[in-house]
Short mmCIF file of C-alpha atoms in Angstrom, two decimals:
data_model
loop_
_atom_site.label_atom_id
_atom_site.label_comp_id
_atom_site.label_asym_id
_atom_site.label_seq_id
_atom_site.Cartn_x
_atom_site.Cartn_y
_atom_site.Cartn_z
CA UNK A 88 1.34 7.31 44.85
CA UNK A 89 -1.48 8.16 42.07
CA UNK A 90 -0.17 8.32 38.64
CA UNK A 91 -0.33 12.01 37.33
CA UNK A 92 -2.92 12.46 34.62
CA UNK A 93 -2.12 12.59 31.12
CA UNK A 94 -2.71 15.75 29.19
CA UNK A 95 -4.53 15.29 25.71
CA UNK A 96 -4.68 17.59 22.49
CA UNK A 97 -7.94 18.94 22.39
CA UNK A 98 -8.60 17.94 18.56
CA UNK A 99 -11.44 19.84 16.48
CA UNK A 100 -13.52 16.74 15.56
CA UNK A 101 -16.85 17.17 14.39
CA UNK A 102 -19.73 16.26 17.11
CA UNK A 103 -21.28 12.79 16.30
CA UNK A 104 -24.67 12.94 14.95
CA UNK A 105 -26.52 9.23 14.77
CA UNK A 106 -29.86 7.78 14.36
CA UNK A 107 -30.58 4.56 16.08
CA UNK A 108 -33.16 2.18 14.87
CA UNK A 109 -34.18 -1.04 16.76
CA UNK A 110 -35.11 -4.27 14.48
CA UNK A 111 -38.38 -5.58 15.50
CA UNK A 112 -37.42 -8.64 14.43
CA UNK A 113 -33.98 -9.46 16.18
CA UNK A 114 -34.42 -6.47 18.70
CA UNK A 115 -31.05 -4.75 17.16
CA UNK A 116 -29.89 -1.48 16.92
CA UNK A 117 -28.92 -0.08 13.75
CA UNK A 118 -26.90 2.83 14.25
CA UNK A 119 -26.11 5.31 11.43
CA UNK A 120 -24.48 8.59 11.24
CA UNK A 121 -26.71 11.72 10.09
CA UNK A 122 -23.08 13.47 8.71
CA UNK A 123 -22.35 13.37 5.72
CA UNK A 124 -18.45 12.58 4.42
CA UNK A 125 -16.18 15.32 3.27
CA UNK A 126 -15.92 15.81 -0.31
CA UNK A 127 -12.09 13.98 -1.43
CA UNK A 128 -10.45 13.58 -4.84
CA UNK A 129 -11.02 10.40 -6.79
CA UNK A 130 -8.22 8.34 -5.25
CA UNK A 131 -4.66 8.25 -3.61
CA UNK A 132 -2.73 9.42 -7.00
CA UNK A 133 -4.94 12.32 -7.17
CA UNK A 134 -3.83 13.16 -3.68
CA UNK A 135 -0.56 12.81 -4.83
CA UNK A 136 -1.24 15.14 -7.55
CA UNK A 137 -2.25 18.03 -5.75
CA UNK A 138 -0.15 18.31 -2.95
CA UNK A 139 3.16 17.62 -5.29
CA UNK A 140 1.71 20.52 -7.31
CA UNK A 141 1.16 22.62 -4.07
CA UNK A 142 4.71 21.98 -2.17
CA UNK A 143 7.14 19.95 -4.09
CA UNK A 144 10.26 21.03 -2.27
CA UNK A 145 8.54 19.70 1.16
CA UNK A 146 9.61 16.06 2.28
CA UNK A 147 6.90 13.29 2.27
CA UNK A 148 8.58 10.25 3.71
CA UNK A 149 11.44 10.50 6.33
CA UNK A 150 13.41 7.51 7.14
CA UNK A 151 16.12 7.38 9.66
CA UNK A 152 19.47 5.42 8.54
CA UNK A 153 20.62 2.56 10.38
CA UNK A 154 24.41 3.47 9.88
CA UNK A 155 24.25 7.36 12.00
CA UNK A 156 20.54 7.99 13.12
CA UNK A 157 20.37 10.76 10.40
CA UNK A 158 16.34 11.23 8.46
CA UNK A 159 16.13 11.35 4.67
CA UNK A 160 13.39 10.94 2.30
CA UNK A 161 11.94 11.81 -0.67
CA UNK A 162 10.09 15.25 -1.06
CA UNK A 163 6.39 15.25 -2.57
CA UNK A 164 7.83 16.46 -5.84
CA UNK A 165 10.09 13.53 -6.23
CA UNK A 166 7.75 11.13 -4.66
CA UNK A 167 5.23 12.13 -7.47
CA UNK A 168 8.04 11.62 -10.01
CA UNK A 169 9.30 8.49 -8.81
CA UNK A 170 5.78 6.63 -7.90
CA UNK A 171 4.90 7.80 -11.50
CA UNK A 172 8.18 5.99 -13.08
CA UNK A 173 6.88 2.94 -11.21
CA UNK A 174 3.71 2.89 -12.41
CA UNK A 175 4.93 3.42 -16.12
CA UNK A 176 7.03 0.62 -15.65
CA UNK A 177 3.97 -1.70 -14.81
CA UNK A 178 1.82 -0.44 -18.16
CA UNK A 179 5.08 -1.02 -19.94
CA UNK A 180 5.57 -4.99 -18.78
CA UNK A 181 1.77 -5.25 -19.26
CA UNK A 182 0.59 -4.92 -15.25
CA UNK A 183 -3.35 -4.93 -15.11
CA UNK A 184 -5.69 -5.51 -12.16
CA UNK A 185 -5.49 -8.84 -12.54
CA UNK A 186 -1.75 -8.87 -11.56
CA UNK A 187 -0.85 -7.83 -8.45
CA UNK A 188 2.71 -6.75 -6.91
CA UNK A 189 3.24 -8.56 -3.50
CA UNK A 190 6.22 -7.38 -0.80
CA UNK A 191 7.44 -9.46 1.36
CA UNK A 192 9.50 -7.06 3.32
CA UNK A 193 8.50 -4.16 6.02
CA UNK A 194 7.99 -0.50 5.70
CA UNK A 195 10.50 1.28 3.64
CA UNK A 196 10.59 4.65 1.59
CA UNK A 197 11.07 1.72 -1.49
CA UNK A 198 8.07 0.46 -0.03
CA UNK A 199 5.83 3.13 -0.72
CA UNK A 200 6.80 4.41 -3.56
CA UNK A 201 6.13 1.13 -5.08
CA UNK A 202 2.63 1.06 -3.67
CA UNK A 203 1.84 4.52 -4.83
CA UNK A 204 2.97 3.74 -8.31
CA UNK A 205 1.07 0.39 -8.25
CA UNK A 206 -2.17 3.14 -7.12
CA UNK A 207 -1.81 4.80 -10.31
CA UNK A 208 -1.14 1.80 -12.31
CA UNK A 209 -4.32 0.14 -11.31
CA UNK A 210 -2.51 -2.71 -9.59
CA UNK A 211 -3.58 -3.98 -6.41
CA UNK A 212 -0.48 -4.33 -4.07
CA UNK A 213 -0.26 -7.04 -1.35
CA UNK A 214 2.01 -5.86 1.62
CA UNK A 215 2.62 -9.08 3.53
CA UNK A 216 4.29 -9.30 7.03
CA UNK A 217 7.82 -10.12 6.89
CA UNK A 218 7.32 -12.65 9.55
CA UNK A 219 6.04 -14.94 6.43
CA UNK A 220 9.14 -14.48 4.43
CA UNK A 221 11.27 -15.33 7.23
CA UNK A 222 12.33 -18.91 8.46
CA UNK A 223 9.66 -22.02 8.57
CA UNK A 224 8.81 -24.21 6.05
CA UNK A 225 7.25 -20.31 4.12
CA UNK A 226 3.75 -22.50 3.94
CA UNK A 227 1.60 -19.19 4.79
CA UNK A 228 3.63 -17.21 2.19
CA UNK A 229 3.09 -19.93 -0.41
CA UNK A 230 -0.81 -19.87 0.42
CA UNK A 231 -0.53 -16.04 0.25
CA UNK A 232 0.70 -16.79 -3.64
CA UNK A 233 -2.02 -18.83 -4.34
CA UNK A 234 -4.74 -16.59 -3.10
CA UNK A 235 -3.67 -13.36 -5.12
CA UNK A 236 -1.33 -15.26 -7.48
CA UNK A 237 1.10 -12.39 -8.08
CA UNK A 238 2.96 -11.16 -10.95
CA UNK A 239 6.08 -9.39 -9.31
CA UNK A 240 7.63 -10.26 -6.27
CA UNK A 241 9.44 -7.30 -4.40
CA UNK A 242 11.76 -7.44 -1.62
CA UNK A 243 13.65 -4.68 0.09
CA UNK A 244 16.95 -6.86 0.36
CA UNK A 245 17.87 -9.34 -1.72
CA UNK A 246 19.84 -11.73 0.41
CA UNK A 247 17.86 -11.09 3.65
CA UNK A 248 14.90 -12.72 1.72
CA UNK A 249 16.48 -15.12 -0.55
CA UNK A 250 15.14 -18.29 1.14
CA UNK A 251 11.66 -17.26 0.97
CA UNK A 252 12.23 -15.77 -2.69
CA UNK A 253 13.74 -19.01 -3.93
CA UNK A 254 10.71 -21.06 -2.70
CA UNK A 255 8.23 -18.72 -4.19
CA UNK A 256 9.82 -19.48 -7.86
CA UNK A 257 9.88 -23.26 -6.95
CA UNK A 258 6.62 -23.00 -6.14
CA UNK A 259 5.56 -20.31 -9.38
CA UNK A 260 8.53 -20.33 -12.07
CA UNK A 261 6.44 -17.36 -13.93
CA UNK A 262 7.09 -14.95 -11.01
CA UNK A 263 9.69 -12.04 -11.97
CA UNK A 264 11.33 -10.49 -8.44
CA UNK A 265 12.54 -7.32 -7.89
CA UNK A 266 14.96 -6.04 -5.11
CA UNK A 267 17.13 -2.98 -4.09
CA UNK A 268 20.31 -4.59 -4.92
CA UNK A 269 19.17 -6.44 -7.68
CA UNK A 270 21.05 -9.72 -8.49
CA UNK A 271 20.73 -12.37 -11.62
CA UNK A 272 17.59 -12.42 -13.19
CA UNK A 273 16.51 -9.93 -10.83
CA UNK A 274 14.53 -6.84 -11.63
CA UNK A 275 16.29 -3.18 -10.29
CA UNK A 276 14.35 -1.08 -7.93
CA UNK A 277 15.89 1.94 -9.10
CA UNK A 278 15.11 0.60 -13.15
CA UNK A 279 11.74 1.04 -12.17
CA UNK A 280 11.96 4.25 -10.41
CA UNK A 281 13.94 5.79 -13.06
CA UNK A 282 11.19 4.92 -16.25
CA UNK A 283 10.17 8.00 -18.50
CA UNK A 284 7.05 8.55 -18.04
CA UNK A 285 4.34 8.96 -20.73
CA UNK A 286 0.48 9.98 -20.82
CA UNK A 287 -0.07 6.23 -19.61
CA UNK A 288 -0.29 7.16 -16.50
CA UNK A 289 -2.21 9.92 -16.11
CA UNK A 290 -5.07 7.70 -18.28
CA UNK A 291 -4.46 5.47 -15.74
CA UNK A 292 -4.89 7.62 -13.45
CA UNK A 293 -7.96 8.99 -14.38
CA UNK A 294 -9.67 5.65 -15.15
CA UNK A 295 -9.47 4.44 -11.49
CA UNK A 296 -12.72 3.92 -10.00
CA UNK A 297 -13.86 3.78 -6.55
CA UNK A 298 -14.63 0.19 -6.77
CA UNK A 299 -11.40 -0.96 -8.05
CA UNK A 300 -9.45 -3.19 -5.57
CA UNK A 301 -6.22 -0.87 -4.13
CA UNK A 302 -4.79 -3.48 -2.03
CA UNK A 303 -5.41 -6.72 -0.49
CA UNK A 304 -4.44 -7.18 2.74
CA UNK A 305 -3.72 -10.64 4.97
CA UNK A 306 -5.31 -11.24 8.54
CA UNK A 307 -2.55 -12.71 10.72
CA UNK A 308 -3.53 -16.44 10.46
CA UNK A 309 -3.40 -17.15 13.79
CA UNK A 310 -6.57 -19.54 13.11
CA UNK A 311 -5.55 -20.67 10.05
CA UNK A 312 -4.67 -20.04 7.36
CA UNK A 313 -4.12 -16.16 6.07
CA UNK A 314 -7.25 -14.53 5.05
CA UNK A 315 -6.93 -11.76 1.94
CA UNK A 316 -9.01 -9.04 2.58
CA UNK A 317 -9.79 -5.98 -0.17
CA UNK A 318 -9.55 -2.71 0.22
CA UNK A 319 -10.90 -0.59 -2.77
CA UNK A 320 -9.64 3.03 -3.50
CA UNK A 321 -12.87 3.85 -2.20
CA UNK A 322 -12.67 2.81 0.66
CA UNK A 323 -8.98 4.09 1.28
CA UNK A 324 -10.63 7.71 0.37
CA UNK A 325 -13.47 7.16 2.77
CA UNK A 326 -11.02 6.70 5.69
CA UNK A 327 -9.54 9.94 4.65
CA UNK A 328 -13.58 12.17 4.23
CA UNK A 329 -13.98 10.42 7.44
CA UNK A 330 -11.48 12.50 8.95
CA UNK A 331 -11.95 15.40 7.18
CA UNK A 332 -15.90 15.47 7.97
#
């Protein structure tokens, strides 16, 4: 028996528009759309900025607990609030583009908040796949280090990741960590969350260019080696006027 057809949204994209153009010389096509991208706001934060300012009693993030199945999260109000303690908190310990935040563990509410305050800090995040933090000998992690050589090391859970924390700060001693649950000469998630904010941040803000590196991320190594790759805040707001177009 035939497998009934799926039904499909009916989404209103834009028609594609493209010019070809053959190479005489290598007999390629060149293919380039005629549309032009959506007008978007300078970068992520200033996102963040208007739709906090539009709807800050509706959630952003929604995360269901592991203990009864219920969601929570974070509305766009207190996401804006919270991302901007974070990003204080890296102007105040001297953060710059040259020092990025790495996590080593998976998608959290935690998670992002740290990533949108490193956005408005003007620190590049590296979001790594827990896979590299956990078991082995942590040689892909290490390399990972020594590509983007980090300044703070976050992990969701302290003692789920200890092993791959403690061989980081064998391998770097200058590296400060920072966890949920803290611990000895750890740094507190929520002390970062919880930082009065000042006019830092908004200068911060407002100095990002498109060019400035947003993230780097890590191919999976299955050749080698991890790769890093950069994404800019440009091109993170392209992906978004592409959509919009």
């Amino acid at each position: 028996m035939s497998a009934k057809p799926k039904s499909y949204l009916n989404l209103p994209f834009t028609a594609p528009d493209i010019q070809v153009r053959e190479s005489i010389e290598n007999g390629c096509l060149y293919l380039r759309s005629s549309l032009d991208p959506a007008a978007v706001p300078q970068s992520i934060p200033n996102v963040l900025i208007e739709r906090s300012a539009m709807h800050p009693d509706r959630p952003c993030f929604m995360q269901r607990s592991t203990v009864d199945g219920s969601w929570h999260g974070p509305t766009y109000g207190e996401v804006k609030q919270r991302s901007d303690s974070i990003a204080q908190w890296l102007l105040n310990h001297g953060f710059t583009a040259n020092d990025p935040v790495m996590v080593l563990s998976g998608n959290s509410i935690e998670h992002a908040l740290l990533m949108l305050g490193c956005y408005s800090a003007g620190v590049p995040i590296v979001s790594l796949s827990p896979q590299y933090s956990q078991g082995g000998d942590f040689a892909r992690l290490r390399n990972c280090n020594d590509v983007v050589r980090p300044k703070l090391i976050f992990a969701q859970s302290e003692p789920e990741f200890s092993a791959a924390m403690a061989s980081l700060e064998a391998h770097n001693p200058a590296l400060r960590f920072a966890s949920i649950n803290g611990g000895p000469e750890r740094i507190s998630f929520a002390e970062m969350a919880q930082t009065p904010v000042t006019s830092a941040v908004a200068d911060a803000i407002s100095a990002i260019k498109p060019s400035a590196v947003a993230k780097y991320l890590f191919t999976s190594g299955s050749s080698g080696l991890p790769k890093a790759v950069i994404q800019t805040h440009g091109m993170l707001m392209g992906t978004i006027a592409a959509d919009e177009a």
